[in-house]
CSV table of C-alpha atoms and ligand atoms in Angstrom, one decimal:
chain,number,residue,atom,x,y,z
K,1,MET,CA,-5.0,36.6,34.3
K,2,PRO,CA,-4.7,32.5,33.5
K,3,VAL,CA,-4.9,32.0,30.2
K,4,LYS,CA,-8.8,30.7,28.3
K,5,PRO,CA,-7.5,27.2,27.8
K,6,LEU,CA,-8.0,27.3,23.0
K,7,HIS,CA,-11.1,24.9,21.9
K,8,ILE,CA,-9.6,22.5,19.0
K,9,SER,CA,-11.6,20.8,16.7
K,10,GLY,CA,-9.4,18.9,14.4
K,11,LYS,CA,-11.2,17.6,11.2
K,12,LEU,CA,-10.0,14.3,12.2
K,13,SER,CA,-10.4,14.3,15.5
K,14,HIS,CA,-12.4,10.9,15.9
K,15,VAL,CA,-8.9,9.1,14.6
K,16,GLU,CA,-6.2,7.4,16.6
K,17,SER,CA,-2.2,7.6,16.4
K,18,SER,CA,-2.6,4.5,12.8
K,19,ILE,CA,-2.4,0.8,14.5
K,20,PHE,CA,1.1,0.5,12.9
K,21,THR,CA,3.0,4.0,15.0
K,22,LEU,CA,1.9,2.1,18.2
K,23,MET,CA,3.0,-1.4,17.2
K,24,SER,CA,5.8,-0.6,16.3
K,25,ALA,CA,6.0,1.6,19.8
K,26,LEU,CA,5.1,-1.3,21.5
K,27,ALA,CA,8.2,-3.9,20.1
K,28,GLN,CA,10.9,-0.8,20.4
K,29,LYS,CA,9.3,-0.5,23.9
K,30,HIS,CA,9.7,-4.4,24.6
K,31,GLN,CA,12.3,-5.8,22.2
K,32,ALA,CA,10.1,-7.6,21.7
K,33,LEU,CA,11.2,-8.6,16.8
K,34,ASN,CA,9.2,-6.4,14.9
K,35,LEU,CA,6.9,-8.0,12.5
K,36,SER,CA,4.2,-5.5,12.6
K,37,GLN,CA,4.6,-2.5,10.5
K,38,GLY,CA,5.2,-3.7,7.2
K,39,PHE,CA,9.3,-2.4,6.0
K,40,PRO,CA,12.4,-4.4,5.5
K,41,ASP,CA,15.3,-5.4,8.7
K,42,PHE,CA,17.5,-6.1,5.9
K,43,GLU,CA,20.4,-3.3,5.0
K,44,VAL,CA,20.0,-1.2,1.8
K,45,ASP,CA,21.6,-2.3,-1.5
K,46,PRO,CA,25.0,-0.8,-1.0
K,47,VAL,CA,25.3,0.6,-4.9
K,48,LEU,CA,21.5,2.0,-4.0
K,49,ILE,CA,23.5,4.2,-1.8
K,50,GLU,CA,26.2,5.1,-3.1
K,51,LEU,CA,24.0,6.5,-6.1
K,52,VAL,CA,22.2,9.1,-4.1
K,53,HIS,CA,25.5,9.7,-2.6
K,54,GLN,CA,27.5,10.7,-5.8
K,55,ASN,CA,24.1,12.9,-6.5
K,56,MET,CA,24.0,14.9,-3.2
K,57,LYS,CA,28.1,15.2,-5.0
K,58,ALA,CA,27.1,16.4,-8.1
K,59,GLY,CA,25.4,19.2,-7.1
K,60,HIS,CA,21.5,17.3,-7.6
K,61,ASN,CA,20.9,19.2,-3.6
K,62,GLN,CA,18.2,22.1,-5.5
K,63,TYR,CA,14.3,21.3,-6.1
K,64,ALA,CA,13.8,18.3,-8.5
K,65,PRO,CA,11.0,19.8,-11.1
K,66,MET,CA,7.4,19.4,-9.6
K,67,ALA,CA,6.8,16.2,-12.0
K,68,GLY,CA,9.6,14.2,-10.6
K,69,VAL,CA,13.1,15.1,-12.3
K,70,PRO,CA,12.7,13.5,-16.9
K,71,GLU,CA,14.9,10.1,-15.8
K,72,LEU,CA,12.5,9.1,-13.0
K,73,ARG,CA,9.8,9.7,-14.9
K,74,GLN,CA,11.0,7.8,-18.0
K,75,ALA,CA,12.1,5.1,-15.9
K,76,ILE,CA,8.7,4.2,-14.4
K,77,VAL,CA,7.1,4.8,-17.8
K,78,ASP,CA,9.4,2.0,-19.6
K,79,PHE,CA,8.8,-0.8,-17.4
K,80,THR,CA,4.9,-0.3,-17.8
K,81,GLN,CA,5.4,-0.5,-21.1
K,82,ASP,CA,7.3,-3.7,-19.7
K,83,LEU,CA,5.9,-5.0,-17.5
K,84,TYR,CA,2.1,-4.4,-18.5
K,85,GLY,CA,2.5,-3.6,-22.8
K,86,ALA,CA,1.4,0.0,-20.5
K,87,GLN,CA,1.5,2.9,-22.6
K,88,TYR,CA,1.8,6.5,-21.1
K,89,HIS,CA,3.9,10.4,-21.5
K,90,PRO,CA,6.5,10.5,-20.0
K,91,ASP,CA,5.6,14.6,-19.5
K,92,LYS,CA,1.8,14.2,-19.3
K,93,GLU,CA,1.4,11.4,-17.6
K,94,ILE,CA,3.7,10.7,-14.2
K,95,THR,CA,3.6,12.7,-11.4
K,96,ILE,CA,7.2,11.5,-8.3
K,97,THR,CA,5.1,11.9,-4.9
K,98,ALA,CA,6.2,11.8,-1.4
K,99,GLY,CA,5.6,8.0,-0.7
K,100,ALA,CA,2.5,6.1,-2.3
K,101,THR,CA,0.5,7.7,1.0
K,102,GLN,CA,0.9,11.5,-0.6
K,103,GLY,CA,0.0,10.5,-4.4
K,104,ILE,CA,-4.0,8.6,-2.3
K,105,ALA,CA,-4.6,11.6,-0.3
K,106,THR,CA,-3.9,14.7,-3.1
K,107,ALA,CA,-5.4,11.7,-6.0
K,108,ILE,CA,-8.5,12.1,-3.3
K,109,ALA,CA,-8.7,15.3,-2.4
K,110,THR,CA,-8.8,16.5,-6.6
K,111,THR,CA,-11.7,14.4,-7.5
K,112,ILE,CA,-13.6,13.8,-4.3
K,113,ARG,CA,-16.3,16.7,-2.7
K,114,GLU,CA,-19.0,16.7,-1.0
K,115,GLY,CA,-21.8,14.7,-1.0
K,116,ASP,CA,-19.1,12.7,-3.6
K,117,GLU,CA,-19.1,8.3,-2.9
K,118,VAL,CA,-15.4,6.4,-2.7
K,119,ILE,CA,-16.6,2.2,-2.8
K,120,LEU,CA,-14.3,0.4,-0.5
K,121,PHE,CA,-13.1,-2.7,0.0
K,122,SER,CA,-12.2,-3.6,3.3
K,123,PRO,CA,-9.6,-4.7,5.0
K,124,ALA,CA,-8.6,-1.9,3.7
K,125,TYR,CA,-6.0,0.3,3.5
K,126,ASP,CA,-5.6,2.9,6.6
K,127,CYS,CA,-5.1,5.8,4.8
K,128,TYR,CA,-8.1,5.9,2.3
K,129,MET,CA,-11.1,6.7,5.2
K,130,PRO,CA,-9.5,9.2,6.3
K,131,MET,CA,-8.3,11.2,3.1
K,132,ILE,CA,-12.5,10.9,2.1
K,133,GLU,CA,-13.9,11.8,5.2
K,134,LEU,CA,-11.6,14.9,5.2
K,135,ASN,CA,-13.0,16.3,1.6
K,136,GLY,CA,-15.9,15.7,2.9
K,137,GLY,CA,-17.2,12.0,0.7
K,138,THR,CA,-18.8,9.1,2.7
K,139,PRO,CA,-16.7,6.3,2.2
K,140,ILE,CA,-19.2,3.1,0.9
K,141,THR,CA,-17.3,0.3,2.3
K,142,VAL,CA,-17.7,-3.9,0.2
K,143,LYS,CA,-16.5,-6.4,2.7
K,144,LEU,CA,-13.6,-8.3,1.3
K,145,GLU,CA,-15.3,-13.0,1.7
K,146,HIS,CA,-13.3,-14.1,5.4
K,147,PRO,CA,-10.9,-16.5,4.7
K,148,ASN,CA,-10.3,-15.7,0.7
K,149,TYR,CA,-10.4,-11.7,0.8
K,150,SER,CA,-12.3,-12.1,-2.6
K,151,ILE,CA,-15.5,-9.4,-4.7
K,152,ASP,CA,-18.0,-9.9,-4.4
K,153,TRP,CA,-18.6,-8.0,-8.0
K,154,ASN,CA,-21.9,-8.9,-7.7
K,155,GLN,CA,-22.9,-6.8,-4.1
K,156,VAL,CA,-20.2,-4.0,-5.5
K,157,LYS,CA,-23.1,-3.5,-8.7
K,158,ARG,CA,-25.7,-3.1,-5.7
K,159,VAL,CA,-24.1,0.0,-4.1
K,160,VAL,CA,-22.8,2.0,-7.3
K,161,ASN,CA,-25.6,4.9,-7.5
K,162,HIS,CA,-25.4,8.5,-9.5
K,163,ARG,CA,-23.7,9.7,-6.5
K,164,THR,CA,-20.5,7.6,-7.2
K,165,LYS,CA,-17.6,8.6,-7.6
K,166,MET,CA,-14.3,6.5,-7.8
K,167,ILE,CA,-13.3,2.5,-6.4
K,168,ILE,CA,-10.3,2.4,-4.8
K,169,ILE,CA,-8.8,-0.8,-5.5
K,170,ASN,CA,-5.6,-2.6,-4.1
K,171,THR,CA,-4.1,-4.8,-5.8
K,172,PRO,CA,-1.1,-7.1,-3.9
K,173,HIS,CA,-3.6,-6.6,-1.3
K,174,ASN,CA,-3.0,-5.5,2.0
K,175,PRO,CA,-3.5,-7.2,4.9
K,176,SER,CA,-5.2,-10.5,2.7
K,177,GLY,CA,-2.2,-10.7,0.4
K,178,SER,CA,-5.3,-11.1,-2.0
K,179,VAL,CA,-4.8,-10.7,-6.3
K,180,LEU,CA,-6.9,-9.2,-8.5
K,181,THR,CA,-7.8,-12.2,-11.5
K,182,GLN,CA,-8.5,-11.1,-15.0
K,183,ASP,CA,-12.5,-12.0,-14.5
K,184,ASP,CA,-11.4,-9.5,-11.7
K,185,LEU,CA,-10.8,-6.7,-13.7
K,186,ASN,CA,-13.5,-8.0,-16.4
K,187,ALA,CA,-16.0,-7.2,-14.0
K,188,LEU,CA,-15.3,-4.4,-13.0
K,189,ALA,CA,-13.8,-2.8,-16.2
K,190,GLU,CA,-18.4,-4.3,-16.5
K,191,ILE,CA,-19.8,-1.6,-13.8
K,192,VAL,CA,-18.0,1.5,-14.7
K,193,GLU,CA,-17.4,1.3,-18.8
K,194,ASN,CA,-20.4,3.4,-19.3
K,195,SER,CA,-20.1,6.0,-16.3
K,196,ASN,CA,-18.3,9.1,-15.6
K,197,ILE,CA,-16.3,6.9,-11.9
K,198,LEU,CA,-13.4,7.1,-11.4
K,199,LEU,CA,-10.1,4.9,-10.4
K,200,LEU,CA,-7.3,4.7,-7.5
K,201,ALA,CA,-5.7,2.0,-8.0
K,202,ASP,CA,-3.0,1.1,-5.1
K,203,GLU,CA,-0.5,-1.4,-6.8
K,204,VAL,CA,2.2,-0.4,-4.1
K,205,TYR,CA,3.8,-4.1,-4.2
K,206,GLU,CA,3.6,-4.2,-7.9
K,207,HIS,CA,6.5,-6.4,-8.3
K,208,ILE,CA,6.3,-8.2,-4.7
K,209,ILE,CA,4.1,-10.9,-6.0
K,210,PHE,CA,4.8,-14.5,-5.3
K,211,ASN,CA,3.0,-18.6,-5.1
K,212,GLY,CA,2.3,-19.0,-9.4
K,213,ALA,CA,0.1,-16.0,-9.3
K,214,GLN,CA,0.8,-12.9,-11.6
K,215,HIS,CA,0.4,-9.5,-11.0
K,216,LEU,CA,-2.2,-7.6,-14.0
K,217,SER,CA,-2.3,-4.2,-13.2
K,218,ILE,CA,-5.2,-1.4,-13.3
K,219,ARG,CA,-3.1,0.1,-15.8
K,220,SER,CA,-3.3,-3.1,-18.4
K,221,HIS,CA,-6.7,-2.8,-19.0
K,222,GLU,CA,-7.8,0.2,-21.6
K,223,VAL,CA,-11.2,0.4,-20.3
K,224,LEU,CA,-10.0,0.8,-16.6
K,225,LYS,CA,-6.9,2.7,-16.9
K,226,GLN,CA,-8.3,5.1,-19.0
K,227,ARG,CA,-10.5,6.3,-15.9
K,228,ALA,CA,-7.6,5.6,-13.0
K,229,PHE,CA,-5.1,6.9,-10.2
K,230,VAL,CA,-2.2,3.5,-9.9
K,231,MET,CA,0.6,4.7,-7.7
K,232,GLY,CA,3.2,2.8,-6.6
K,233,SER,CA,5.9,3.2,-4.1
K,234,LEU,CA,9.8,3.4,-4.5
K,235,GLY,CA,9.9,2.7,-1.8
K,236,LYS,CA,8.2,-1.4,-0.5
K,237,SER,CA,9.5,-2.5,-4.3
K,238,LEU,CA,13.0,-1.7,-3.7
K,239,HIS,CA,13.1,-2.0,0.1
K,240,VAL,CA,13.3,2.4,1.1
K,241,THR,CA,9.9,2.6,3.3
K,242,GLY,CA,12.3,5.2,4.6
K,243,TRP,CA,13.1,7.4,2.3
K,244,LYS,CA,8.6,8.2,0.6
K,245,THR,CA,8.9,8.2,-3.0
K,246,GLY,CA,6.7,6.7,-5.4
K,247,TYR,CA,4.5,7.7,-7.9
K,248,CYS,CA,0.6,7.6,-9.7
K,249,LEU,CA,0.0,7.8,-12.7
K,250,ALA,CA,-2.6,8.3,-15.1
K,251,PRO,CA,-3.7,9.6,-18.0
K,252,GLU,CA,-3.4,13.2,-19.0
K,253,PRO,CA,-6.9,15.1,-18.2
K,254,LEU,CA,-6.7,13.3,-15.0
K,255,MET,CA,-2.9,13.8,-14.1
K,256,LYS,CA,-3.2,17.5,-14.4
K,257,GLU,CA,-5.5,18.2,-12.5
K,258,PHE,CA,-3.8,16.5,-10.3
K,259,GLN,CA,-0.5,18.6,-10.6
K,260,LYS,CA,-2.7,21.3,-10.3
K,261,VAL,CA,-3.3,20.3,-6.1
K,262,HIS,CA,0.4,18.4,-5.9
K,263,GLN,CA,2.2,21.3,-6.7
K,264,TYR,CA,1.2,22.7,-3.4
K,265,GLN,CA,0.8,19.8,-1.3
K,266,VAL,CA,4.3,19.5,-1.6
K,267,PHE,CA,5.1,21.0,-4.8
K,268,CYS,CA,7.9,18.5,-5.4
K,269,THR,CA,9.8,14.9,-3.7
K,270,ASN,CA,14.0,15.1,-2.5
K,271,LYS,CA,16.1,15.5,-5.5
K,272,PRO,CA,19.2,12.7,-5.0
K,273,VAL,CA,17.1,10.1,-4.4
K,274,GLN,CA,14.6,10.2,-7.9
K,275,LEU,CA,18.2,10.0,-9.8
K,276,ALA,CA,19.5,7.3,-8.0
K,277,LEU,CA,16.2,5.8,-8.1
K,278,ALA,CA,16.1,6.1,-11.8
K,279,GLU,CA,19.9,5.1,-12.2
K,280,TYR,CA,19.2,2.8,-10.0
K,281,LEU,CA,16.1,1.0,-11.8
K,282,ASN,CA,17.4,0.8,-15.3
K,283,THR,CA,19.6,-2.0,-13.7
K,284,THR,CA,17.8,-3.7,-12.0
K,285,ASP,CA,15.7,-6.6,-12.5
K,286,LEU,CA,12.3,-5.8,-11.4
K,287,ARG,CA,11.0,-9.4,-12.0
K,288,ALA,CA,13.8,-11.2,-9.6
K,289,ILE,CA,11.7,-9.0,-6.5
K,290,GLY,CA,8.8,-11.6,-6.3
K,291,GLY,CA,11.4,-14.6,-6.0
K,292,PHE,CA,13.0,-13.2,-3.0
K,293,TYR,CA,10.2,-12.1,-2.4
K,294,GLU,CA,8.8,-15.7,-1.9
K,295,GLN,CA,11.3,-17.3,-0.2
K,296,LYS,CA,11.1,-15.1,2.6
K,297,GLN,CA,7.9,-16.7,3.0
K,298,LYS,CA,8.0,-19.9,2.7
K,299,VAL,CA,10.5,-19.7,4.6
K,300,PHE,CA,8.3,-17.4,7.8
K,301,GLU,CA,5.8,-20.5,6.3
K,302,LYS,CA,7.8,-22.6,6.9
K,303,ALA,CA,8.6,-21.2,10.9
K,304,LEU,CA,4.2,-21.0,11.5
K,305,ALA,CA,4.2,-24.6,10.5
K,306,SER,CA,5.7,-25.8,13.8
K,307,THR,CA,3.1,-23.3,15.7
K,308,GLY,CA,0.0,-23.3,16.7
K,309,PHE,CA,-0.7,-20.4,14.3
K,310,LYS,CA,-2.3,-21.7,11.1
K,311,ALA,CA,-1.5,-19.9,7.8
K,312,LEU,CA,-3.9,-18.2,4.7
K,313,PRO,CA,-2.8,-18.5,2.1
K,314,THR,CA,-0.7,-15.2,-0.1
K,315,TYR,CA,0.4,-14.2,-3.7
K,316,GLY,CA,1.5,-10.7,-2.8
K,317,SER,CA,2.4,-8.4,-0.3
K,318,TYR,CA,5.1,-8.4,2.0
K,319,PHE,CA,2.2,-9.6,4.2
K,320,GLN,CA,0.8,-13.4,5.9
K,321,LEU,CA,-2.1,-13.1,8.0
K,322,ALA,CA,-2.3,-16.6,9.8
K,323,ASP,CA,-4.7,-17.7,12.4
K,324,TYR,CA,-4.1,-18.0,16.0
K,325,SER,CA,-7.7,-19.2,17.5
K,326,SER,CA,-6.3,-22.2,18.4
K,327,VAL,CA,-3.9,-20.8,20.7
K,328,SER,CA,-6.1,-18.1,22.5
K,329,THR,CA,-9.9,-16.5,21.9
K,330,GLN,CA,-8.7,-13.0,22.8
K,331,ASP,CA,-9.4,-10.6,20.2
K,332,ASP,CA,-7.5,-9.0,18.3
K,333,MET,CA,-6.6,-6.3,19.6
K,334,THR,CA,-5.4,-7.4,23.0
K,335,PHE,CA,-4.2,-10.6,21.6
K,336,ALA,CA,-1.3,-8.6,19.2
K,337,HIS,CA,-0.5,-6.5,22.9
K,338,GLU,CA,0.2,-9.6,24.7
K,339,LEU,CA,1.8,-11.0,22.0
K,340,THR,CA,4.3,-7.7,22.1
K,341,VAL,CA,4.5,-7.6,25.9
K,342,LYS,CA,5.0,-11.1,26.5
K,343,HIS,CA,5.6,-13.3,23.3
K,344,GLY,CA,8.5,-10.6,22.7
K,345,VAL,CA,6.2,-11.2,18.5
K,346,ALA,CA,4.7,-8.3,17.6
K,347,ALA,CA,1.9,-8.9,14.6
K,348,ILE,CA,-0.5,-6.0,13.6
K,349,PRO,CA,-4.2,-6.8,14.8
K,350,VAL,CA,-6.7,-7.1,11.6
K,351,SER,CA,-9.3,-5.8,13.3
K,352,PRO,CA,-8.4,-1.4,12.7
K,353,PHE,CA,-8.5,-2.4,8.8
K,354,TYR,CA,-12.5,-2.6,9.6
K,355,ARG,CA,-14.7,0.3,10.5
K,356,PHE,CA,-17.3,-2.7,11.8
K,357,PRO,CA,-17.0,-5.0,14.6
K,358,THR,CA,-15.0,-7.8,13.0
K,359,ASP,CA,-13.3,-10.6,14.8
K,360,HIS,CA,-11.6,-13.3,12.9
K,361,LYS,CA,-8.8,-14.0,14.6
K,362,VAL,CA,-6.1,-13.6,13.4
K,363,LEU,CA,-3.1,-11.4,13.0
K,364,ARG,CA,-1.5,-9.9,10.0
K,365,PHE,CA,2.8,-10.9,10.5
K,366,CYS,CA,5.3,-8.6,7.8
K,367,PHE,CA,8.4,-11.2,6.8
K,368,ALA,CA,10.4,-8.2,5.3
K,369,LYS,CA,13.2,-9.7,8.0
K,370,ASN,CA,15.5,-11.0,7.5
K,371,GLU,CA,15.4,-15.9,7.1
K,372,GLU,CA,17.4,-14.9,10.8
K,373,THR,CA,14.5,-12.6,12.2
K,374,LEU,CA,11.7,-14.6,11.2
K,375,GLU,CA,12.8,-18.7,12.6
K,376,LYS,CA,14.0,-16.7,15.6
K,377,ALA,CA,9.8,-15.1,15.4
K,378,GLY,CA,7.8,-18.5,15.0
K,379,ALA,CA,11.1,-20.5,17.7
K,380,LEU,CA,9.0,-18.0,19.9
K,381,LEU,CA,5.5,-18.4,18.5
K,382,ALA,CA,6.0,-22.3,19.3
K,383,LYS,CA,6.4,-22.0,22.3
K,384,LEU,CA,2.4,-20.6,22.9
K,385,GLY,CA,1.5,-24.5,21.4
C,1,PMP,N1,-0.7,1.1,0.3
C,1,PMP,C1,-0.8,0.3,0.9
C,1,PMP,C2,-1.9,-0.8,0.7
C,1,PMP,C3,0.6,0.7,1.8
C,1,PMP,O1,0.4,-1.2,2.1
C,1,PMP,C4,2.0,1.5,2.4
C,1,PMP,C5,2.6,1.0,3.2
C,1,PMP,N2,3.1,1.1,3.1
C,1,PMP,C6,0.9,2.3,0.7
C,1,PMP,C7,-0.1,2.3,0.2
C,1,PMP,C8,1.5,4.0,1.7
C,1,PMP,O2,3.1,3.9,1.2
C,1,PMP,P1,4.4,4.4,0.7
C,1,PMP,O3,4.8,3.9,2.1
C,1,PMP,O4,5.4,4.6,-0.9
C,1,PMP,O5,4.2,5.5,1.4
C,2,LIG,N1,2.3,-0.3,4.9
C,2,LIG,C1,2.4,0.2,6.2
C,2,LIG,C2,2.6,-1.2,6.8
C,2,LIG,O1,1.1,-1.6,5.6
C,2,LIG,C3,3.0,0.5,7.4
C,2,LIG,C4,3.3,2.6,6.6
C,2,LIG,C5,3.2,3.1,8.3
C,2,LIG,O2,2.9,2.7,8.6
C,2,LIG,N2,2.4,4.3,7.6
C,2,LIG,O3,2.6,-2.2,7.5
């Protein structure tokens, strides 16, 4: 008897593989320079690798505590105090997560129920919306103003109502590289101040800040801090995206609930990596990361200057948006495909960061690369005219 085919109806059946997976696979298939998915192509500091090795050899190979090893929690709480003047209790107000991605998923799963509305800004990083929907929430999108990608707070005020449970903020912003100003923080505080609205602050690029900008963390503002899950990514900050280690900071009542979900989703993350990162953080000048990336951004911007691509302003993250309207009239998905296959440079089309049709003729390039890679990419792009 033939086996009856199984009918499977996944809760995210309407979603495809992410644009990052697609473009990185296409880059690999066609041996293109991969400036699409955001990750460095340069070596990790050998000191950090050695620290992981030492911790493994010293026998730290079993489960970490559920919230993360105390050394790493303390190191993060310390730099949070140092950089943002914000205090968190290392035993009660922080959890080490499997990348910021897990922290975001856990914060949403902890708080969002059927019928809740979550305000987010588009273009939006890809993991927010599916997570809201998986938990029965309704994403409410407010468009960022192209080409500055700034927030129109009057629009936010218009969509806030009694169902609004959370607002998701991402600064520095992926894909645009825009950053929130003090006026933005104040406008947000005015909106949420007398409400129960929670905040999810995705600050994975907190240290990758340049061109005269300053990272204004949600945790630096008392009204905002009180209601915020703040997400960071040591993978981003220390050039080890493959180690998938991030953190979530939140005031005790929020963190208590977050950990109830975290303990069943992952329980804990990689212990020798956590111990190594803690030791490394204690001897790292986090303020130097911005300058390190500013140099790369300048090299890439200069390389773009002799092409038909026009660099848009960026102040943080390791992404550069570029307008290609004088090079091609194709939509961004088609053009990104052609650029990879025919011209040997992979980039990310921006339209997948929107839920509604958009075609601004911009691509996102990742400049977390060796300078030779960036110059080579510039030379290939220059051939398009
Ligand atoms: N948020 C944003 C805006 C990102 O660009 C990324 C990229 N990786 C993440 C979250 C996820 O970070 P992680 O790799 O630590 O999971
Ligand atoms: N955050 C990375 C980017 O924006 C991608 C990470 C991933 O593939 N999920 O390129």
